[in-house]
Amino acid sequence: MGVTELPAGGPNALAVTLGLLGDEWNLWILRFALLGSRRYNDWLALGGISNSVLSSRLAVLTAGGMLERREYQQNPPRHEYSVTRKGQSIWPVLITMWSWEKQWAPNEIAPLPPLRHSTCGNDFTPILRCKECGEDVDVRSLDSRMGPSGDFSRSVPEATSRRRSTKSERRPEILAHTMELVGNRWSAAIIGAAFRGARRYGEFAEITGAPPAIVADRLKHLTEIGVMETRPLPDRPQWSEYRLTDKGTAYFPVVMCMISWGQRWFRSADGPDIVLHHKACGKRFEARLGCSACGEELRSSDIEAIDLTTSVHVPGSGWS
């Protein structure tokens, strides 16, 4: 599966990316697909997912070019799903989500295992870097402008496919706090606006185009989970502005990896949705990840998720 061309005037690469990755079950299926699950019953055997949800998500991931469906038996017909290059290259997004979740929203019941870089043998956190010059970057390191398809109305998924659990099925819960940020389309839009510099309620409403009640609700919720905080305005102490906390700012590598992945694989006919430049080198920015322990560039084949009894390689094709 190659690059998907998006029609002019429609949802842009960011909207498509959020639609695919802002769903817990999609991420759950991809996680186990990267670890070797191929057939329908492989996922069912893992437990918790219903037939209808599994069928619908496999169809979405196949249509999105992340999985490829192949018939392996004709009578009765049976199919298996292999991970495409597009699906394999999602690993930087999953790794940055995993690292952020482990550091900022630890799950005491089912804690995420640490990540280990097999090249140096150390546990690590991924460091966001510039592809062109290799320097570490943060939100202050980049210049950004909206591209021809970057209108916020085109950057928000038309609807979320996130499905809450019923009494008979659990939610996957592998990245529960991450889903609070990307699993709701308006939360994702508010976070994006904050990284663009929005501070006041009116700025969030203007940038996102969301109804006032939704803006107020999302700002309240993001404040409650510690991603944003309120501060009194210097000129109007009775009014407040909203700023990202350290927890919110730490989500920046996830956002950048999602943008890089989305714009690599989904291209709007009328141009990119966002154009990023690294201030230090002046080149167009594309995300890369480095190891916090040894400094070397990370490749998917060199990353392991470690638990008390075993180590599991995260398969993939690196950045190719």
PDB file of C-alpha atoms in Angstrom:
ATOM      1  CA  MET A   1       0.000   0.000   0.000  1.00  0.00           C
ATOM      2  CA  GLY A   2       1.407   3.358  -1.029  1.00  0.00           C
ATOM      3  CA  VAL A   3       0.503   6.985  -0.463  1.00  0.00           C
ATOM      4  CA  THR A   4      -3.217   7.738  -0.353  1.00  0.00           C
ATOM      5  CA  GLU A   5      -4.257  10.769  -2.390  1.00  0.00           C
ATOM      6  CA  LEU A   6      -6.968  12.828  -0.683  1.00  0.00           C
ATOM      7  CA  PRO A   7      -9.418  14.924  -2.730  1.00  0.00           C
ATOM      8  CA  ALA A   8      -9.089  18.697  -2.716  1.00  0.00           C
ATOM      9  CA  GLY A   9     -11.388  20.419  -0.238  1.00  0.00           C
ATOM     10  CA  GLY A  10     -11.950  17.324   1.888  1.00  0.00           C
ATOM     11  CA  PRO A  11     -10.489  16.068   5.166  1.00  0.00           C
ATOM     12  CA  ASN A  12      -6.729  16.570   5.244  1.00  0.00           C
ATOM     13  CA  ALA A  13      -3.933  14.260   6.371  1.00  0.00           C
ATOM     14  CA  LEU A  14      -4.298  15.238  10.026  1.00  0.00           C
ATOM     15  CA  ALA A  15      -8.029  14.496  10.041  1.00  0.00           C
ATOM     16  CA  VAL A  16      -7.485  11.088   8.453  1.00  0.00           C
ATOM     17  CA  THR A  17      -4.655  10.319  10.890  1.00  0.00           C
ATOM     18  CA  LEU A  18      -6.755  11.261  13.923  1.00  0.00           C
ATOM     19  CA  GLY A  19      -9.636   9.199  12.574  1.00  0.00           C
ATOM     20  CA  LEU A  20      -7.415   6.125  12.322  1.00  0.00           C
ATOM     21  CA  LEU A  21      -5.324   6.528  15.477  1.00  0.00           C
ATOM     22  CA  GLY A  22      -7.867   8.200  17.748  1.00  0.00           C
ATOM     23  CA  ASP A  23      -9.534   4.850  18.354  1.00  0.00           C
ATOM     24  CA  GLU A  24      -8.528   2.470  21.117  1.00  0.00           C
ATOM     25  CA  TRP A  25      -9.445  -0.692  19.265  1.00  0.00           C
ATOM     26  CA  ASN A  26      -7.552   0.349  16.135  1.00  0.00           C
ATOM     27  CA  LEU A  27      -4.405   0.834  18.236  1.00  0.00           C
ATOM     28  CA  TRP A  28      -5.038  -2.438  20.061  1.00  0.00           C
ATOM     29  CA  ILE A  29      -5.368  -4.351  16.775  1.00  0.00           C
ATOM     30  CA  LEU A  30      -2.260  -2.693  15.330  1.00  0.00           C
ATOM     31  CA  ARG A  31      -0.258  -3.429  18.457  1.00  0.00           C
ATOM     32  CA  PHE A  32      -0.904  -7.153  18.183  1.00  0.00           C
ATOM     33  CA  ALA A  33      -0.606  -7.148  14.407  1.00  0.00           C
ATOM     34  CA  LEU A  34       2.932  -5.804  14.836  1.00  0.00           C
ATOM     35  CA  LEU A  35       3.559  -8.586  17.357  1.00  0.00           C
ATOM     36  CA  GLY A  36       2.386 -11.286  14.930  1.00  0.00           C
ATOM     37  CA  SER A  37      -1.424 -11.545  14.992  1.00  0.00           C
ATOM     38  CA  ARG A  38      -2.675 -12.268  11.470  1.00  0.00           C
ATOM     39  CA  ARG A  39      -5.975 -14.122  11.547  1.00  0.00           C
ATOM     40  CA  TYR A  40      -9.377 -13.138  12.894  1.00  0.00           C
ATOM     41  CA  ASN A  41      -9.261 -15.697  15.686  1.00  0.00           C
ATOM     42  CA  ASP A  42      -5.805 -14.467  16.772  1.00  0.00           C
ATOM     43  CA  TRP A  43      -7.384 -11.222  17.988  1.00  0.00           C
ATOM     44  CA  LEU A  44     -10.513 -12.895  19.356  1.00  0.00           C
ATOM     45  CA  ALA A  45      -8.342 -15.238  21.416  1.00  0.00           C
ATOM     46  CA  LEU A  46      -6.758 -12.227  23.126  1.00  0.00           C
ATOM     47  CA  GLY A  47     -10.152 -11.511  24.668  1.00  0.00           C
ATOM     48  CA  GLY A  48     -12.328  -8.485  25.243  1.00  0.00           C
ATOM     49  CA  ILE A  49     -13.213  -7.536  21.674  1.00  0.00           C
ATOM     50  CA  SER A  50     -16.529  -8.487  20.091  1.00  0.00           C
ATOM     51  CA  ASN A  51     -16.960  -9.921  16.606  1.00  0.00           C
ATOM     52  CA  SER A  52     -18.699  -6.788  15.365  1.00  0.00           C
ATOM     53  CA  VAL A  53     -16.039  -4.404  16.683  1.00  0.00           C
ATOM     54  CA  LEU A  54     -13.190  -6.548  15.356  1.00  0.00           C
ATOM     55  CA  SER A  55     -14.801  -6.835  11.926  1.00  0.00           C
ATOM     56  CA  SER A  56     -15.455  -3.103  11.660  1.00  0.00           C
ATOM     57  CA  ARG A  57     -11.965  -2.105  12.814  1.00  0.00           C
ATOM     58  CA  LEU A  58     -10.222  -4.565  10.508  1.00  0.00           C
ATOM     59  CA  ALA A  59     -12.244  -3.079   7.648  1.00  0.00           C
ATOM     60  CA  VAL A  60     -11.233   0.470   8.650  1.00  0.00           C
ATOM     61  CA  LEU A  61      -7.531  -0.401   8.951  1.00  0.00           C
ATOM     62  CA  THR A  62      -7.622  -2.249   5.634  1.00  0.00           C
ATOM     63  CA  ALA A  63      -9.354   0.648   3.879  1.00  0.00           C
ATOM     64  CA  GLY A  64      -6.768   2.994   5.420  1.00  0.00           C
ATOM     65  CA  GLY A  65      -3.964   0.926   3.917  1.00  0.00           C
ATOM     66  CA  MET A  66      -2.455  -0.181   7.234  1.00  0.00           C
ATOM     67  CA  LEU A  67      -3.458  -3.819   6.867  1.00  0.00           C
ATOM     68  CA  GLU A  68      -3.722  -5.944   3.735  1.00  0.00           C
ATOM     69  CA  ARG A  69      -6.400  -8.658   3.542  1.00  0.00           C
ATOM     70  CA  ARG A  70      -5.482 -11.956   1.862  1.00  0.00           C
ATOM     71  CA  GLU A  71      -7.463 -15.124   1.380  1.00  0.00           C
ATOM     72  CA  TYR A  72      -5.714 -18.210   2.699  1.00  0.00           C
ATOM     73  CA  GLN A  73      -8.608 -20.673   2.408  1.00  0.00           C
ATOM     74  CA  GLN A  74     -11.391 -20.864  -0.159  1.00  0.00           C
ATOM     75  CA  ASN A  75     -13.896 -23.355   1.250  1.00  0.00           C
ATOM     76  CA  PRO A  76     -15.065 -21.910   3.518  1.00  0.00           C
ATOM     77  CA  PRO A  77     -13.413 -18.564   2.709  1.00  0.00           C
ATOM     78  CA  ARG A  78     -10.900 -17.420   5.331  1.00  0.00           C
ATOM     79  CA  HIS A  79      -8.686 -14.369   5.349  1.00  0.00           C
ATOM     80  CA  GLU A  80      -5.586 -13.136   7.131  1.00  0.00           C
ATOM     81  CA  TYR A  81      -4.282  -9.611   7.589  1.00  0.00           C
ATOM     82  CA  SER A  82      -0.684  -8.582   7.077  1.00  0.00           C
ATOM     83  CA  VAL A  83       0.802  -5.265   8.158  1.00  0.00           C
ATOM     84  CA  THR A  84       1.731  -3.027   5.227  1.00  0.00           C
ATOM     85  CA  ARG A  85       4.676  -0.601   5.098  1.00  0.00           C
ATOM     86  CA  LYS A  86       2.208   2.118   6.033  1.00  0.00           C
ATOM     87  CA  GLY A  87       1.144   0.114   9.085  1.00  0.00           C
ATOM     88  CA  GLN A  88       4.706  -0.814  10.054  1.00  0.00           C
ATOM     89  CA  SER A  89       5.824   2.810   9.910  1.00  0.00           C
ATOM     90  CA  ILE A  90       3.322   3.778  12.620  1.00  0.00           C
ATOM     91  CA  TRP A  91       5.724   2.512  15.301  1.00  0.00           C
ATOM     92  CA  PRO A  92       7.171   5.964  16.227  1.00  0.00           C
ATOM     93  CA  VAL A  93       3.644   7.146  17.078  1.00  0.00           C
ATOM     94  CA  LEU A  94       2.996   4.062  19.207  1.00  0.00           C
ATOM     95  CA  ILE A  95       6.373   4.342  20.958  1.00  0.00           C
ATOM     96  CA  THR A  96       5.911   8.026  21.842  1.00  0.00           C
ATOM     97  CA  MET A  97       2.353   7.349  23.035  1.00  0.00           C
ATOM     98  CA  TRP A  98       3.622   4.423  25.132  1.00  0.00           C
ATOM     99  CA  SER A  99       6.403   6.507  26.683  1.00  0.00           C
ATOM    100  CA  TRP A 100       4.128   9.464  27.465  1.00  0.00           C
ATOM    101  CA  GLU A 101       1.501   7.200  28.993  1.00  0.00           C
ATOM    102  CA  LYS A 102       4.049   5.416  31.165  1.00  0.00           C
ATOM    103  CA  GLN A 103       5.593   8.648  32.463  1.00  0.00           C
ATOM    104  CA  TRP A 104       2.553  10.876  32.883  1.00  0.00           C
ATOM    105  CA  ALA A 105      -0.384   8.533  33.392  1.00  0.00           C
ATOM    106  CA  PRO A 106       0.868   5.308  34.968  1.00  0.00           C
ATOM    107  CA  ASN A 107      -1.670   2.514  35.285  1.00  0.00           C
ATOM    108  CA  GLU A 108      -1.125   0.815  38.637  1.00  0.00           C
ATOM    109  CA  ILE A 109      -3.370  -2.131  37.729  1.00  0.00           C
ATOM    110  CA  ALA A 110      -1.772  -2.951  34.370  1.00  0.00           C
ATOM    111  CA  PRO A 111       1.457  -0.927  34.157  1.00  0.00           C
ATOM    112  CA  LEU A 112       3.135  -0.627  30.789  1.00  0.00           C
ATOM    113  CA  PRO A 113       6.526  -2.363  30.675  1.00  0.00           C
ATOM    114  CA  PRO A 114       9.599  -0.231  30.024  1.00  0.00           C
ATOM    115  CA  LEU A 115      11.113   0.146  26.582  1.00  0.00           C
ATOM    116  CA  ARG A 116      14.653  -1.107  26.022  1.00  0.00           C
ATOM    117  CA  HIS A 117      17.049  -0.177  23.231  1.00  0.00           C
ATOM    118  CA  SER A 118      18.790  -3.426  22.276  1.00  0.00           C
ATOM    119  CA  THR A 119      21.680  -1.545  20.652  1.00  0.00           C
ATOM    120  CA  CYS A 120      22.875  -0.159  23.995  1.00  0.00           C
ATOM    121  CA  GLY A 121      20.979  -2.482  26.332  1.00  0.00           C
ATOM    122  CA  ASN A 122      19.359   0.340  28.326  1.00  0.00           C
ATOM    123  CA  ASP A 123      15.795   1.354  29.090  1.00  0.00           C
ATOM    124  CA  PHE A 124      15.008   4.606  27.324  1.00  0.00           C
ATOM    125  CA  THR A 125      12.519   7.305  26.484  1.00  0.00           C
ATOM    126  CA  PRO A 126      12.307   8.451  22.857  1.00  0.00           C
ATOM    127  CA  ILE A 127      13.817  11.869  22.117  1.00  0.00           C
ATOM    128  CA  LEU A 128      12.279  13.937  19.307  1.00  0.00           C
ATOM    129  CA  ARG A 129      14.792  15.042  16.682  1.00  0.00           C
ATOM    130  CA  CYS A 130      15.039  16.744  13.322  1.00  0.00           C
ATOM    131  CA  LYS A 131      15.566  14.328  10.423  1.00  0.00           C
ATOM    132  CA  GLU A 132      17.780  16.779   8.532  1.00  0.00           C
ATOM    133  CA  CYS A 133      20.282  17.879  11.189  1.00  0.00           C
ATOM    134  CA  GLY A 134      19.736  15.329  13.974  1.00  0.00           C
ATOM    135  CA  GLU A 135      19.286  17.957  16.713  1.00  0.00           C
ATOM    136  CA  ASP A 136      16.799  17.514  19.557  1.00  0.00           C
ATOM    137  CA  VAL A 137      13.685  19.643  19.151  1.00  0.00           C
ATOM    138  CA  ASP A 138      10.804  20.866  21.273  1.00  0.00           C
ATOM    139  CA  VAL A 139       7.807  23.084  20.647  1.00  0.00           C
ATOM    140  CA  ARG A 140       9.996  26.218  20.688  1.00  0.00           C
ATOM    141  CA  SER A 141      12.364  24.799  18.072  1.00  0.00           C
ATOM    142  CA  LEU A 142       9.918  24.851  15.188  1.00  0.00           C
ATOM    143  CA  ASP A 143       8.286  27.429  12.956  1.00  0.00           C
ATOM    144  CA  SER A 144       4.890  26.352  11.714  1.00  0.00           C
ATOM    145  CA  ARG A 145       2.337  27.716   9.277  1.00  0.00           C
ATOM    146  CA  MET A 146      -0.852  26.288   7.960  1.00  0.00           C
ATOM    147  CA  GLY A 147      -0.636  24.880   4.438  1.00  0.00           C
ATOM    148  CA  PRO A 148      -3.238  25.011   1.644  1.00  0.00           C
ATOM    149  CA  SER A 149      -5.297  22.212   3.223  1.00  0.00           C
ATOM    150  CA  GLY A 150      -4.691  23.327   6.801  1.00  0.00           C
ATOM    151  CA  ASP A 151      -8.026  24.903   7.642  1.00  0.00           C
ATOM    152  CA  PHE A 152      -9.085  23.569  11.036  1.00  0.00           C
ATOM    153  CA  SER A 153     -12.477  22.557   9.659  1.00  0.00           C
ATOM    154  CA  ARG A 154     -10.584  20.080   7.469  1.00  0.00           C
ATOM    155  CA  SER A 155      -8.263  18.915  10.256  1.00  0.00           C
ATOM    156  CA  VAL A 156     -10.944  17.492  12.545  1.00  0.00           C
ATOM    157  CA  PRO A 157     -12.298  14.000  11.819  1.00  0.00           C
ATOM    158  CA  GLU A 158     -15.916  13.986  10.734  1.00  0.00           C
ATOM    159  CA  ALA A 159     -16.751  11.672  13.608  1.00  0.00           C
ATOM    160  CA  THR A 160     -14.939   9.570  16.153  1.00  0.00           C
ATOM    161  CA  SER A 161     -15.134   5.811  15.857  1.00  0.00           C
ATOM    162  CA  ARG A 162     -14.180   5.313  19.480  1.00  0.00           C
ATOM    163  CA  ARG A 163     -16.604   2.878  21.033  1.00  0.00           C
ATOM    164  CA  ARG A 164     -17.149   2.690  24.750  1.00  0.00           C
ATOM    165  CA  SER A 165     -17.355  -0.719  26.288  1.00  0.00           C
ATOM    166  CA  THR A 166     -20.580  -2.443  27.167  1.00  0.00           C
ATOM    167  CA  LYS A 167     -21.130  -4.625  30.199  1.00  0.00           C
ATOM    168  CA  SER A 168     -20.054  -7.656  28.151  1.00  0.00           C
ATOM    169  CA  GLU A 169     -16.780  -6.275  26.801  1.00  0.00           C
ATOM    170  CA  ARG A 170     -13.935  -4.297  28.223  1.00  0.00           C
ATOM    171  CA  ARG A 171     -12.094  -1.385  26.668  1.00  0.00           C
ATOM    172  CA  PRO A 172      -8.546  -2.163  25.565  1.00  0.00           C
ATOM    173  CA  GLU A 173      -7.105   0.359  28.066  1.00  0.00           C
ATOM    174  CA  ILE A 174      -3.538   0.074  26.735  1.00  0.00           C
ATOM    175  CA  LEU A 175      -3.280   3.833  26.246  1.00  0.00           C
ATOM    176  CA  ALA A 176      -6.281   5.092  28.165  1.00  0.00           C
ATOM    177  CA  HIS A 177      -4.986   8.601  28.923  1.00  0.00           C
ATOM    178  CA  THR A 178      -3.708   9.063  25.388  1.00  0.00           C
ATOM    179  CA  MET A 179      -7.237   8.433  24.196  1.00  0.00           C
ATOM    180  CA  GLU A 180      -8.412  11.330  26.350  1.00  0.00           C
ATOM    181  CA  LEU A 181      -6.329  13.557  24.061  1.00  0.00           C
ATOM    182  CA  VAL A 182      -6.797  11.992  20.604  1.00  0.00           C
ATOM    183  CA  GLY A 183      -9.875   9.801  21.099  1.00  0.00           C
ATOM    184  CA  ASN A 184     -12.153  12.829  21.152  1.00  0.00           C
ATOM    185  CA  ARG A 185     -11.916  14.958  18.021  1.00  0.00           C
ATOM    186  CA  TRP A 186     -12.483  18.240  19.864  1.00  0.00           C
ATOM    187  CA  SER A 187      -9.923  17.431  22.555  1.00  0.00           C
ATOM    188  CA  ALA A 188      -7.398  16.806  19.776  1.00  0.00           C
ATOM    189  CA  ALA A 189      -8.356  20.126  18.162  1.00  0.00           C
ATOM    190  CA  ILE A 190      -7.953  22.007  21.462  1.00  0.00           C
ATOM    191  CA  ILE A 191      -4.511  20.451  22.040  1.00  0.00           C
ATOM    192  CA  GLY A 192      -3.488  21.390  18.504  1.00  0.00           C
ATOM    193  CA  ALA A 193      -4.656  24.958  19.030  1.00  0.00           C
ATOM    194  CA  ALA A 194      -2.698  25.151  22.303  1.00  0.00           C
ATOM    195  CA  PHE A 195       0.501  24.091  20.537  1.00  0.00           C
ATOM    196  CA  ARG A 196      -0.214  26.802  17.971  1.00  0.00           C
ATOM    197  CA  GLY A 197      -0.250  29.361  20.786  1.00  0.00           C
ATOM    198  CA  ALA A 198      -3.927  29.701  21.725  1.00  0.00           C
ATOM    199  CA  ARG A 199      -4.384  30.810  25.321  1.00  0.00           C
ATOM    200  CA  ARG A 200      -7.805  32.386  25.717  1.00  0.00           C
ATOM    201  CA  TYR A 201     -11.221  30.816  25.368  1.00  0.00           C
ATOM    202  CA  GLY A 202     -12.050  32.962  22.356  1.00  0.00           C
ATOM    203  CA  GLU A 203      -8.837  31.938  20.595  1.00  0.00           C
ATOM    204  CA  PHE A 204      -9.656  28.257  21.030  1.00  0.00           C
ATOM    205  CA  ALA A 205     -13.167  28.824  19.705  1.00  0.00           C
ATOM    206  CA  GLU A 206     -11.917  30.810  16.718  1.00  0.00           C
ATOM    207  CA  ILE A 207      -9.127  28.407  15.741  1.00  0.00           C
ATOM    208  CA  THR A 208     -11.095  25.165  16.142  1.00  0.00           C
ATOM    209  CA  GLY A 209     -14.504  26.372  14.999  1.00  0.00           C
ATOM    210  CA  ALA A 210     -16.088  24.249  17.739  1.00  0.00           C
ATOM    211  CA  PRO A 211     -19.398  25.282  19.342  1.00  0.00           C
ATOM    212  CA  PRO A 212     -18.907  27.352  22.532  1.00  0.00           C
ATOM    213  CA  ALA A 213     -20.320  24.675  24.830  1.00  0.00           C
ATOM    214  CA  ILE A 214     -17.892  22.088  23.426  1.00  0.00           C
ATOM    215  CA  VAL A 215     -14.899  24.429  23.800  1.00  0.00           C
ATOM    216  CA  ALA A 216     -15.822  25.079  27.426  1.00  0.00           C
ATOM    217  CA  ASP A 217     -16.371  21.372  28.133  1.00  0.00           C
ATOM    218  CA  ARG A 218     -13.090  20.276  26.530  1.00  0.00           C
ATOM    219  CA  LEU A 219     -11.043  22.971  28.269  1.00  0.00           C
ATOM    220  CA  LYS A 220     -12.594  21.954  31.586  1.00  0.00           C
ATOM    221  CA  HIS A 221     -11.871  18.275  30.969  1.00  0.00           C
ATOM    222  CA  LEU A 222      -8.282  18.823  29.818  1.00  0.00           C
ATOM    223  CA  THR A 223      -7.709  20.919  32.940  1.00  0.00           C
ATOM    224  CA  GLU A 224      -9.163  18.194  35.161  1.00  0.00           C
ATOM    225  CA  ILE A 225      -6.806  15.547  33.767  1.00  0.00           C
ATOM    226  CA  GLY A 226      -3.794  17.809  34.225  1.00  0.00           C
ATOM    227  CA  VAL A 227      -2.949  18.501  30.583  1.00  0.00           C
ATOM    228  CA  MET A 228      -3.877  22.192  30.853  1.00  0.00           C
ATOM    229  CA  GLU A 229      -4.068  24.700  33.668  1.00  0.00           C
ATOM    230  CA  THR A 230      -5.712  28.062  34.167  1.00  0.00           C
ATOM    231  CA  ARG A 231      -3.832  31.250  34.968  1.00  0.00           C
ATOM    232  CA  PRO A 232      -5.243  34.730  35.642  1.00  0.00           C
ATOM    233  CA  LEU A 233      -4.727  37.211  32.827  1.00  0.00           C
ATOM    234  CA  PRO A 234      -2.205  39.908  33.825  1.00  0.00           C
ATOM    235  CA  ASP A 235      -4.440  42.713  32.539  1.00  0.00           C
ATOM    236  CA  ARG A 236      -7.724  41.151  33.730  1.00  0.00           C
ATOM    237  CA  PRO A 237      -7.114  39.068  36.870  1.00  0.00           C
ATOM    238  CA  GLN A 238     -10.778  38.085  37.029  1.00  0.00           C
ATOM    239  CA  TRP A 239     -10.372  36.297  33.677  1.00  0.00           C
ATOM    240  CA  SER A 240      -8.275  33.205  33.015  1.00  0.00           C
ATOM    241  CA  GLU A 241      -6.159  31.865  30.207  1.00  0.00           C
ATOM    242  CA  TYR A 242      -5.360  28.226  29.498  1.00  0.00           C
ATOM    243  CA  ARG A 243      -1.821  26.924  29.192  1.00  0.00           C
ATOM    244  CA  LEU A 244      -0.340  23.497  28.650  1.00  0.00           C
ATOM    245  CA  THR A 245       1.181  21.949  31.776  1.00  0.00           C
ATOM    246  CA  ASP A 246       4.416  19.955  31.729  1.00  0.00           C
ATOM    247  CA  LYS A 247       2.248  16.893  31.136  1.00  0.00           C
ATOM    248  CA  GLY A 248       0.591  18.563  28.163  1.00  0.00           C
ATOM    249  CA  THR A 249       3.843  19.890  26.719  1.00  0.00           C
ATOM    250  CA  ALA A 250       5.370  16.410  26.992  1.00  0.00           C
ATOM    251  CA  TYR A 251       2.780  15.197  24.492  1.00  0.00           C
ATOM    252  CA  PHE A 252       4.485  17.218  21.741  1.00  0.00           C
ATOM    253  CA  PRO A 253       6.555  14.292  20.350  1.00  0.00           C
ATOM    254  CA  VAL A 254       3.345  12.292  19.864  1.00  0.00           C
ATOM    255  CA  VAL A 255       1.780  15.154  17.923  1.00  0.00           C
ATOM    256  CA  MET A 256       4.856  15.618  15.735  1.00  0.00           C
ATOM    257  CA  CYS A 257       5.166  11.897  14.977  1.00  0.00           C
ATOM    258  CA  MET A 258       1.479  11.771  14.056  1.00  0.00           C
ATOM    259  CA  ILE A 259       1.869  14.773  11.729  1.00  0.00           C
ATOM    260  CA  SER A 260       4.990  13.308  10.101  1.00  0.00           C
ATOM    261  CA  TRP A 261       3.352   9.915   9.612  1.00  0.00           C
ATOM    262  CA  GLY A 262       0.081  11.390   8.340  1.00  0.00           C
ATOM    263  CA  GLN A 263       1.687  13.728   5.821  1.00  0.00           C
ATOM    264  CA  ARG A 264       3.972  10.970   4.584  1.00  0.00           C
ATOM    265  CA  TRP A 265       1.120   8.593   3.759  1.00  0.00           C
ATOM    266  CA  PHE A 266      -1.882  10.874   3.077  1.00  0.00           C
ATOM    267  CA  ARG A 267      -1.555  13.794   0.677  1.00  0.00           C
ATOM    268  CA  SER A 268      -4.243  16.332  -0.086  1.00  0.00           C
ATOM    269  CA  ALA A 269      -4.513  17.294  -3.746  1.00  0.00           C
ATOM    270  CA  ASP A 270      -4.353  20.983  -2.786  1.00  0.00           C
ATOM    271  CA  GLY A 271      -1.215  20.707  -0.656  1.00  0.00           C
ATOM    272  CA  PRO A 272      -0.105  19.936   2.925  1.00  0.00           C
ATOM    273  CA  ASP A 273      -2.112  20.844   5.995  1.00  0.00           C
ATOM    274  CA  ILE A 274       0.826  22.154   8.005  1.00  0.00           C
ATOM    275  CA  VAL A 275       4.358  23.217   7.020  1.00  0.00           C
ATOM    276  CA  LEU A 276       7.052  22.901   9.681  1.00  0.00           C
ATOM    277  CA  HIS A 277      10.623  24.206   9.647  1.00  0.00           C
ATOM    278  CA  HIS A 278      13.367  23.598  12.175  1.00  0.00           C
ATOM    279  CA  LYS A 279      14.663  27.011  13.237  1.00  0.00           C
ATOM    280  CA  ALA A 280      18.225  25.816  13.864  1.00  0.00           C
ATOM    281  CA  CYS A 281      18.891  24.352  10.407  1.00  0.00           C
ATOM    282  CA  GLY A 282      16.144  26.062   8.397  1.00  0.00           C
ATOM    283  CA  LYS A 283      15.061  22.790   6.748  1.00  0.00           C
ATOM    284  CA  ARG A 284      11.591  21.315   6.507  1.00  0.00           C
ATOM    285  CA  PHE A 285      10.996  19.381   9.709  1.00  0.00           C
ATOM    286  CA  GLU A 286      10.262  15.685   9.766  1.00  0.00           C
ATOM    287  CA  ALA A 287      10.276  13.759  13.028  1.00  0.00           C
ATOM    288  CA  ARG A 288      12.893  11.225  13.990  1.00  0.00           C
ATOM    289  CA  LEU A 289      13.444   9.568  17.364  1.00  0.00           C
ATOM    290  CA  GLY A 290      16.650   9.091  19.342  1.00  0.00           C
ATOM    291  CA  CYS A 291      17.523   6.972  22.369  1.00  0.00           C
ATOM    292  CA  SER A 292      17.741   8.934  25.619  1.00  0.00           C
ATOM    293  CA  ALA A 293      20.379   6.527  26.944  1.00  0.00           C
ATOM    294  CA  CYS A 294      22.958   6.310  24.132  1.00  0.00           C
ATOM    295  CA  GLY A 295      21.860   9.057  21.740  1.00  0.00           C
ATOM    296  CA  GLU A 296      21.642   6.790  18.682  1.00  0.00           C
ATOM    297  CA  GLU A 297      18.718   7.020  16.260  1.00  0.00           C
ATOM    298  CA  LEU A 298      16.001   4.511  17.090  1.00  0.00           C
ATOM    299  CA  ARG A 299      14.915   1.825  14.678  1.00  0.00           C
ATOM    300  CA  SER A 300      11.912  -0.380  15.243  1.00  0.00           C
ATOM    301  CA  SER A 301      13.959  -3.583  15.026  1.00  0.00           C
ATOM    302  CA  ASP A 302      16.099  -2.409  17.974  1.00  0.00           C
ATOM    303  CA  ILE A 303      13.241  -1.711  20.409  1.00  0.00           C
ATOM    304  CA  GLU A 304      11.976  -4.180  22.984  1.00  0.00           C
ATOM    305  CA  ALA A 305       9.113  -3.988  25.456  1.00  0.00           C
ATOM    306  CA  ILE A 306      10.380  -5.570  28.670  1.00  0.00           C
ATOM    307  CA  ASP A 307       8.344  -7.304  31.359  1.00  0.00           C
ATOM    308  CA  LEU A 308       9.464  -9.428  34.296  1.00  0.00           C
ATOM    309  CA  THR A 309       9.731 -12.653  32.324  1.00  0.00           C
ATOM    310  CA  THR A 310      10.322 -11.916  28.665  1.00  0.00           C
ATOM    311  CA  SER A 311      11.274  -9.339  26.075  1.00  0.00           C
ATOM    312  CA  VAL A 312       9.170  -8.687  23.015  1.00  0.00           C
ATOM    313  CA  HIS A 313      10.600  -7.119  19.895  1.00  0.00           C
ATOM    314  CA  VAL A 314       8.570  -4.423  18.201  1.00  0.00           C
ATOM    315  CA  PRO A 315       8.761  -5.516  14.537  1.00  0.00           C
ATOM    316  CA  GLY A 316       8.837  -3.102  11.643  1.00  0.00           C
ATOM    317  CA  SER A 317      10.981  -1.650   8.946  1.00  0.00           C
ATOM    318  CA  GLY A 318      12.607   1.257  10.734  1.00  0.00           C
ATOM    319  CA  TRP A 319      12.157   4.531   8.909  1.00  0.00           C
ATOM    320  CA  SER A 320      12.286   3.012   5.441  1.00  0.00           C
TER     321      SER A 320
END
